[in-house]
Amino acid sequence: MTEPIQIFHNPRCSKSRQALELLSEQGIEPEIIRYLETPPTEQELSDILVALNYQPRELMRTGENEFKELGLDNPDLSREQLIAAMVANPKLIERPIVLANGKAAVGRPPENILTIL
């Protein structure tokens, strides 16, 4: 059995809603993970970063107050410290993220997710 398609979703985000609509148009009912309420674990987030081929800051919303307040632009912070900060402050995680077929895509723009379906 194949893994279900998952979307790390924030219903208040227009790009996240658009990505969910795109999935629906493809006949896909993904597992919806409201990551602000149920953040990924550090291991899950690390796995997502590997699937995206991203470094942690590439998946961070650098304009959020928490980014500045926590000093996350400090180049001395390790990968593990940055991942821990995102898990502790899920608002920092860029959205939406779709996982499908062992791959991951960030839906910015939402059409990016179509590349992994």
Coordinates of N, CA, C and O in Angstrom, one line a residue:
M1 N 0.8 -1.2 0.0 CA 0.0 0.0 0.0 C 0.9 1.2 0.0 O 1.9 1.3 0.7
T2 N 0.5 2.2 -0.8 CA 1.3 3.4 -0.9 C 1.0 4.4 0.3 O -0.1 4.3 0.9
E3 N 2.0 5.2 0.6 CA 1.8 6.2 1.6 C 0.7 7.2 1.2 O 0.7 7.6 0.0
P4 N -0.1 7.7 2.1 CA -1.1 8.7 1.8 C -0.4 10.0 1.5 O 0.7 10.3 2.0
I5 N -0.9 10.8 0.6 CA -0.4 12.1 0.3 C -0.8 13.0 1.5 O -1.9 13.0 2.0
Q6 N 0.2 13.7 1.9 CA 0.0 14.6 3.1 C 0.2 16.1 2.7 O 1.1 16.4 1.8
I7 N -0.5 16.9 3.4 CA -0.3 18.4 3.2 C -0.1 19.0 4.6 O -1.0 18.8 5.5
F8 N 1.0 19.7 4.8 CA 1.1 20.5 6.0 C 0.4 21.8 5.7 O 0.9 22.6 4.9
H9 N -0.7 22.0 6.4 CA -1.7 23.0 6.0 C -2.0 24.0 7.1 O -2.1 23.7 8.2
N10 N -2.2 25.3 6.6 CA -2.7 26.3 7.5 C -3.9 26.9 6.8 O -3.7 27.6 5.8
P11 N -5.1 26.6 7.3 CA -6.3 27.1 6.6 C -6.4 28.6 6.5 O -7.1 29.1 5.6
R12 N -5.6 29.4 7.2 CA -5.6 30.8 7.1 C -4.7 31.3 6.0 O -4.8 32.5 5.7
C13 N -4.0 30.5 5.4 CA -3.0 30.8 4.4 C -3.6 30.6 3.0 O -4.0 29.5 2.7
S14 N -3.6 31.6 2.1 CA -4.2 31.5 0.8 C -3.5 30.5 -0.1 O -4.1 29.7 -0.8
K15 N -2.2 30.5 0.0 CA -1.4 29.5 -0.8 C -1.7 28.1 -0.3 O -1.8 27.2 -1.2
S16 N -1.9 27.9 0.9 CA -2.2 26.6 1.5 C -3.6 26.1 1.0 O -3.7 25.0 0.6
R17 N -4.5 27.0 1.0 CA -5.9 26.7 0.6 C -5.8 26.4 -0.9 O -6.5 25.5 -1.4
Q18 N -5.0 27.2 -1.7 CA -4.9 26.9 -3.1 C -4.3 25.6 -3.4 O -4.7 24.8 -4.3
A19 N -3.3 25.2 -2.7 CA -2.7 23.9 -2.9 C -3.7 22.8 -2.6 O -3.7 21.8 -3.3
L20 N -4.4 22.9 -1.5 CA -5.4 21.9 -1.2 C -6.5 21.8 -2.3 O -6.9 20.7 -2.7
E21 N -6.9 22.9 -2.9 CA -7.8 22.9 -4.0 C -7.2 22.2 -5.2 O -7.9 21.4 -5.9
L22 N -5.9 22.5 -5.5 CA -5.3 21.8 -6.6 C -5.3 20.3 -6.4 O -5.5 19.5 -7.4
L23 N -5.0 19.8 -5.2 CA -5.0 18.4 -4.9 C -6.4 17.8 -5.2 O -6.6 16.8 -5.8
S24 N -7.4 18.6 -4.7 CA -8.8 18.1 -4.9 C -9.2 18.0 -6.4 O -9.8 17.1 -6.8
E25 N -8.7 19.0 -7.2 CA -8.9 19.0 -8.6 C -8.3 17.8 -9.3 O -8.7 17.3 -10.3
Q26 N -7.2 17.2 -8.7 CA -6.6 16.1 -9.2 C -7.2 14.8 -8.7 O -6.7 13.7 -8.9
G27 N -8.3 14.9 -7.9 CA -9.0 13.8 -7.3 C -8.3 13.2 -6.1 O -8.5 12.0 -5.8
I28 N -7.5 14.0 -5.5 CA -6.7 13.6 -4.3 C -7.3 14.2 -3.0 O -7.5 15.4 -3.0
E29 N -7.5 13.3 -2.1 CA -7.9 13.7 -0.8 C -6.8 13.4 0.2 O -6.6 12.3 0.7
P30 N -5.9 14.4 0.4 CA -4.7 14.2 1.2 C -5.0 14.1 2.7 O -6.1 14.6 3.2
E31 N -4.1 13.6 3.4 CA -4.1 13.7 4.9 C -3.7 15.1 5.2 O -2.7 15.5 4.8
I32 N -4.6 15.8 5.9 CA -4.3 17.2 6.2 C -3.7 17.3 7.6 O -4.3 16.8 8.6
I33 N -2.5 17.9 7.6 CA -1.8 18.0 8.9 C -1.8 19.5 9.2 O -1.2 20.3 8.5
R34 N -2.6 19.9 10.2 CA -2.6 21.3 10.6 C -1.4 21.5 11.5 O -1.4 21.4 12.7
Y35 N -0.3 21.8 10.9 CA 1.0 21.8 11.5 C 1.2 22.8 12.6 O 2.0 22.7 13.5
L36 N 0.3 23.9 12.7 CA 0.4 24.8 13.8 C -0.1 24.2 15.0 O 0.3 24.5 16.1
E37 N -1.1 23.3 14.9 CA -1.7 22.6 16.0 C -0.9 21.3 16.3 O -0.8 20.9 17.5
T38 N -0.4 20.6 15.3 CA 0.4 19.4 15.4 C 1.7 19.5 14.7 O 1.8 19.0 13.5
P39 N 2.7 20.1 15.2 CA 3.9 20.3 14.5 C 4.6 19.0 14.2 O 4.4 18.0 15.0
P40 N 5.4 19.0 13.2 CA 6.2 17.8 12.9 C 7.2 17.6 14.0 O 7.6 18.5 14.7
T41 N 7.7 16.4 14.2 CA 8.8 16.1 15.1 C 10.1 16.6 14.5 O 10.1 16.9 13.3
E42 N 11.1 16.7 15.3 CA 12.4 17.1 14.7 C 12.8 16.1 13.6 O 13.3 16.5 12.6
Q43 N 12.6 14.8 13.8 CA 13.0 13.8 12.8 C 12.1 14.0 11.5 O 12.7 13.9 10.4
E44 N 10.8 14.2 11.7 CA 10.0 14.4 10.5 C 10.4 15.6 9.7 O 10.5 15.6 8.5
L45 N 10.7 16.7 10.4 CA 11.1 17.9 9.8 C 12.5 17.7 9.1 O 12.7 18.2 8.0
S46 N 13.4 17.0 9.7 CA 14.7 16.7 9.1 C 14.5 15.9 7.8 O 15.1 16.1 6.8
D47 N 13.6 14.9 7.9 CA 13.3 14.1 6.7 C 12.7 14.9 5.6 O 13.0 14.7 4.4
I48 N 11.8 15.8 5.9 CA 11.2 16.7 4.9 C 12.3 17.6 4.3 O 12.3 17.8 3.1
L49 N 13.2 18.1 5.1 CA 14.3 18.9 4.5 C 15.1 18.1 3.6 O 15.5 18.6 2.5
V50 N 15.4 16.9 3.9 CA 16.2 16.0 3.0 C 15.4 15.8 1.7 O 15.9 15.9 0.6
A51 N 14.1 15.5 1.8 CA 13.3 15.3 0.6 C 13.2 16.5 -0.3 O 13.1 16.4 -1.5
L52 N 13.2 17.7 0.3 CA 13.2 18.9 -0.4 C 14.5 19.4 -0.9 O 14.6 20.2 -1.8
N53 N 15.6 18.7 -0.4 CA 17.0 19.2 -0.6 C 17.2 20.6 -0.2 O 17.8 21.4 -0.9
Y54 N 16.6 20.9 1.0 CA 16.7 22.3 1.5 C 17.6 22.3 2.8 O 17.6 21.3 3.5
Q55 N 18.2 23.4 3.1 CA 18.8 23.7 4.3 C 17.7 24.3 5.2 O 16.7 24.8 4.7
P56 N 17.8 24.2 6.6 CA 16.7 24.6 7.4 C 16.2 26.0 7.1 O 15.0 26.3 7.1
R57 N 17.1 27.0 6.9 CA 16.6 28.4 6.7 C 15.8 28.5 5.4 O 15.0 29.5 5.3
E58 N 16.0 27.6 4.5 CA 15.3 27.7 3.2 C 13.8 27.4 3.4 O 12.9 27.7 2.6
L59 N 13.5 26.7 4.6 CA 12.1 26.4 4.9 C 11.5 27.3 5.9 O 10.4 27.1 6.4
M60 N 12.3 28.3 6.3 CA 11.8 29.2 7.4 C 11.2 30.5 6.8 O 11.6 31.0 5.8
R61 N 10.2 30.9 7.5 CA 9.5 32.2 7.2 C 10.3 33.3 7.9 O 10.1 33.6 9.1
T62 N 11.3 33.8 7.2 CA 12.3 34.7 7.8 C 11.7 36.1 8.2 O 12.3 36.8 9.0
G63 N 10.5 36.4 7.7 CA 9.8 37.6 8.0 C 9.0 37.6 9.3 O 8.5 38.6 9.8
E64 N 8.9 36.4 9.9 CA 8.1 36.3 11.2 C 8.9 36.9 12.3 O 10.2 36.8 12.4
N65 N 8.2 37.5 13.3 CA 8.9 38.2 14.4 C 9.7 37.1 15.2 O 10.8 37.5 15.6
E66 N 9.3 35.9 15.3 CA 10.0 34.9 16.0 C 11.4 34.7 15.4 O 12.3 34.4 16.1
F67 N 11.5 34.8 14.1 CA 12.8 34.6 13.4 C 13.8 35.6 14.0 O 14.9 35.2 14.4
K68 N 13.4 36.8 14.1 CA 14.3 37.9 14.6 C 14.5 37.7 16.1 O 15.6 37.8 16.5
E69 N 13.4 37.5 16.8 CA 13.5 37.5 18.3 C 14.4 36.3 18.7 O 15.1 36.5 19.7
L70 N 14.4 35.2 18.0 CA 15.2 34.1 18.4 C 16.6 34.1 17.8 O 17.4 33.2 18.1
G71 N 16.9 35.1 17.1 CA 18.2 35.2 16.5 C 18.6 34.1 15.5 O 19.7 33.7 15.4
L72 N 17.6 33.7 14.7 CA 17.8 32.5 13.9 C 18.6 32.8 12.6 O 18.9 31.9 11.9
D73 N 19.0 34.1 12.4 CA 19.9 34.4 11.3 C 21.3 34.3 11.7 O 22.2 34.4 10.9
N74 N 21.6 33.8 13.0 CA 22.9 33.6 13.5 C 23.6 32.5 12.7 O 23.1 31.3 12.8
P75 N 24.7 32.7 12.0 CA 25.3 31.7 11.2 C 25.9 30.5 12.0 O 26.2 29.5 11.5
D76 N 26.1 30.8 13.3 CA 26.7 29.8 14.2 C 25.7 28.7 14.6 O 26.1 27.7 15.2
L77 N 24.4 28.9 14.4 CA 23.4 27.9 14.8 C 23.5 26.7 13.9 O 23.7 26.8 12.7
S78 N 23.4 25.5 14.6 CA 23.5 24.3 13.8 C 22.2 23.9 13.2 O 21.1 24.5 13.5
R79 N 22.3 23.0 12.3 CA 21.1 22.4 11.6 C 20.1 22.0 12.7 O 18.9 22.2 12.6
E80 N 20.5 21.2 13.7 CA 19.7 20.7 14.7 C 19.0 21.8 15.5 O 17.8 21.7 15.8
Q81 N 19.7 22.9 15.8 CA 19.2 24.0 16.5 C 18.1 24.7 15.7 O 17.0 25.1 16.2
L82 N 18.3 24.9 14.4 CA 17.3 25.5 13.5 C 16.1 24.6 13.4 O 14.9 25.1 13.5
I83 N 16.2 23.3 13.3 CA 15.1 22.4 13.2 C 14.3 22.5 14.5 O 13.1 22.6 14.5
A84 N 15.0 22.4 15.6 CA 14.4 22.5 17.0 C 13.6 23.8 17.1 O 12.4 23.8 17.6
A85 N 14.1 24.9 16.6 CA 13.4 26.2 16.6 C 12.1 26.1 15.8 O 11.1 26.6 16.3
M86 N 12.1 25.5 14.7 CA 10.9 25.4 13.8 C 9.9 24.5 14.5 O 8.7 24.8 14.4
V87 N 10.3 23.4 15.1 CA 9.4 22.5 15.8 C 8.7 23.2 17.0 O 7.5 23.1 17.2
A88 N 9.5 24.0 17.7 CA 9.0 24.7 18.9 C 8.2 25.9 18.5 O 7.3 26.3 19.2
N89 N 8.4 26.4 17.3 CA 7.7 27.6 16.8 C 7.2 27.3 15.3 O 7.8 27.8 14.4
P90 N 6.2 26.4 15.2 CA 5.8 26.0 13.8 C 5.4 27.1 12.9 O 5.4 26.9 11.7
K91 N 5.1 28.3 13.5 CA 4.7 29.4 12.6 C 5.9 29.8 11.7 O 5.7 30.4 10.6
L92 N 7.1 29.4 12.1 CA 8.3 29.7 11.2 C 8.4 28.8 10.0 O 9.2 29.1 9.1
I93 N 7.6 27.7 9.9 CA 7.7 26.7 8.8 C 7.0 27.3 7.6 O 5.8 27.6 7.7
E94 N 7.6 27.3 6.5 CA 7.0 27.7 5.2 C 5.9 26.8 4.9 O 6.0 25.6 5.2
R95 N 4.9 27.3 4.3 CA 3.7 26.4 3.9 C 3.2 26.8 2.6 O 3.5 27.8 2.1
P96 N 2.4 25.9 2.0 CA 2.2 24.5 2.4 C 3.3 23.6 2.0 O 4.0 23.9 1.0
I97 N 3.4 22.5 2.6 CA 4.3 21.4 2.2 C 3.5 20.2 1.9 O 2.7 19.8 2.7
V98 N 3.7 19.6 0.7 CA 3.0 18.4 0.3 C 4.1 17.3 0.2 O 5.1 17.5 -0.3
L99 N 3.7 16.1 0.8 CA 4.5 14.9 0.7 C 3.7 13.9 -0.1 O 2.6 13.6 0.2
A100 N 4.4 13.4 -1.2 CA 3.8 12.4 -2.0 C 4.8 11.5 -2.7 O 5.8 12.1 -3.2
N101 N 4.6 10.2 -2.8 CA 5.5 9.4 -3.5 C 6.9 9.5 -3.1 O 7.9 9.4 -3.9
G102 N 7.1 9.6 -1.8 CA 8.5 9.7 -1.3 C 9.2 11.0 -1.6 O 10.4 11.2 -1.4
K103 N 8.4 12.0 -2.1 CA 9.0 13.3 -2.4 C 8.3 14.4 -1.6 O 7.2 14.2 -1.0
A104 N 8.8 15.6 -1.7 CA 8.2 16.7 -1.0 C 8.3 18.0 -1.9 O 9.2 18.1 -2.8
A105 N 7.3 18.9 -1.7 CA 7.3 20.1 -2.5 C 6.7 21.2 -1.6 O 5.7 20.9 -0.9
V106 N 7.2 22.4 -1.7 CA 6.6 23.6 -1.1 C 5.7 24.2 -2.1 O 6.1 24.5 -3.2
G107 N 4.5 24.5 -1.7 CA 3.5 25.0 -2.6 C 3.5 26.6 -2.8 O 2.6 27.3 -2.6
R108 N 4.7 27.0 -3.1 CA 4.9 28.5 -3.4 C 5.6 28.6 -4.7 O 6.9 28.5 -4.7
P109 N 4.9 28.8 -5.8 CA 3.5 28.8 -5.9 C 2.8 27.5 -5.8 O 3.5 26.4 -5.9
P110 N 1.5 27.4 -5.6 CA 0.8 26.2 -5.3 C 1.1 25.1 -6.4 O 1.1 23.9 -6.1
E111 N 1.3 25.6 -7.6 CA 1.5 24.6 -8.8 C 2.7 23.8 -8.6 O 2.9 22.7 -9.2
N112 N 3.7 24.2 -7.7 CA 4.9 23.4 -7.5 C 4.5 22.0 -7.0 O 5.3 21.1 -7.3
I113 N 3.4 21.8 -6.3 CA 3.1 20.5 -5.8 C 2.8 19.5 -6.9 O 2.9 18.3 -6.7
L114 N 2.4 20.0 -8.0 CA 2.0 19.1 -9.1 C 3.2 18.3 -9.6 O 3.0 17.2 -10.2
T115 N 4.4 18.8 -9.4 CA 5.6 18.1 -9.9 C 5.9 16.8 -9.1 O 6.7 16.0 -9.6
I116 N 5.3 16.6 -8.0 CA 5.6 15.3 -7.2 C 4.4 14.3 -7.2 O 4.5 13.3 -6.6
L117 N 3.3 14.7 -7.9 CA 2.2 13.8 -7.9 C 2.3 12.7 -8.9 O 3.0 12.8 -9.9

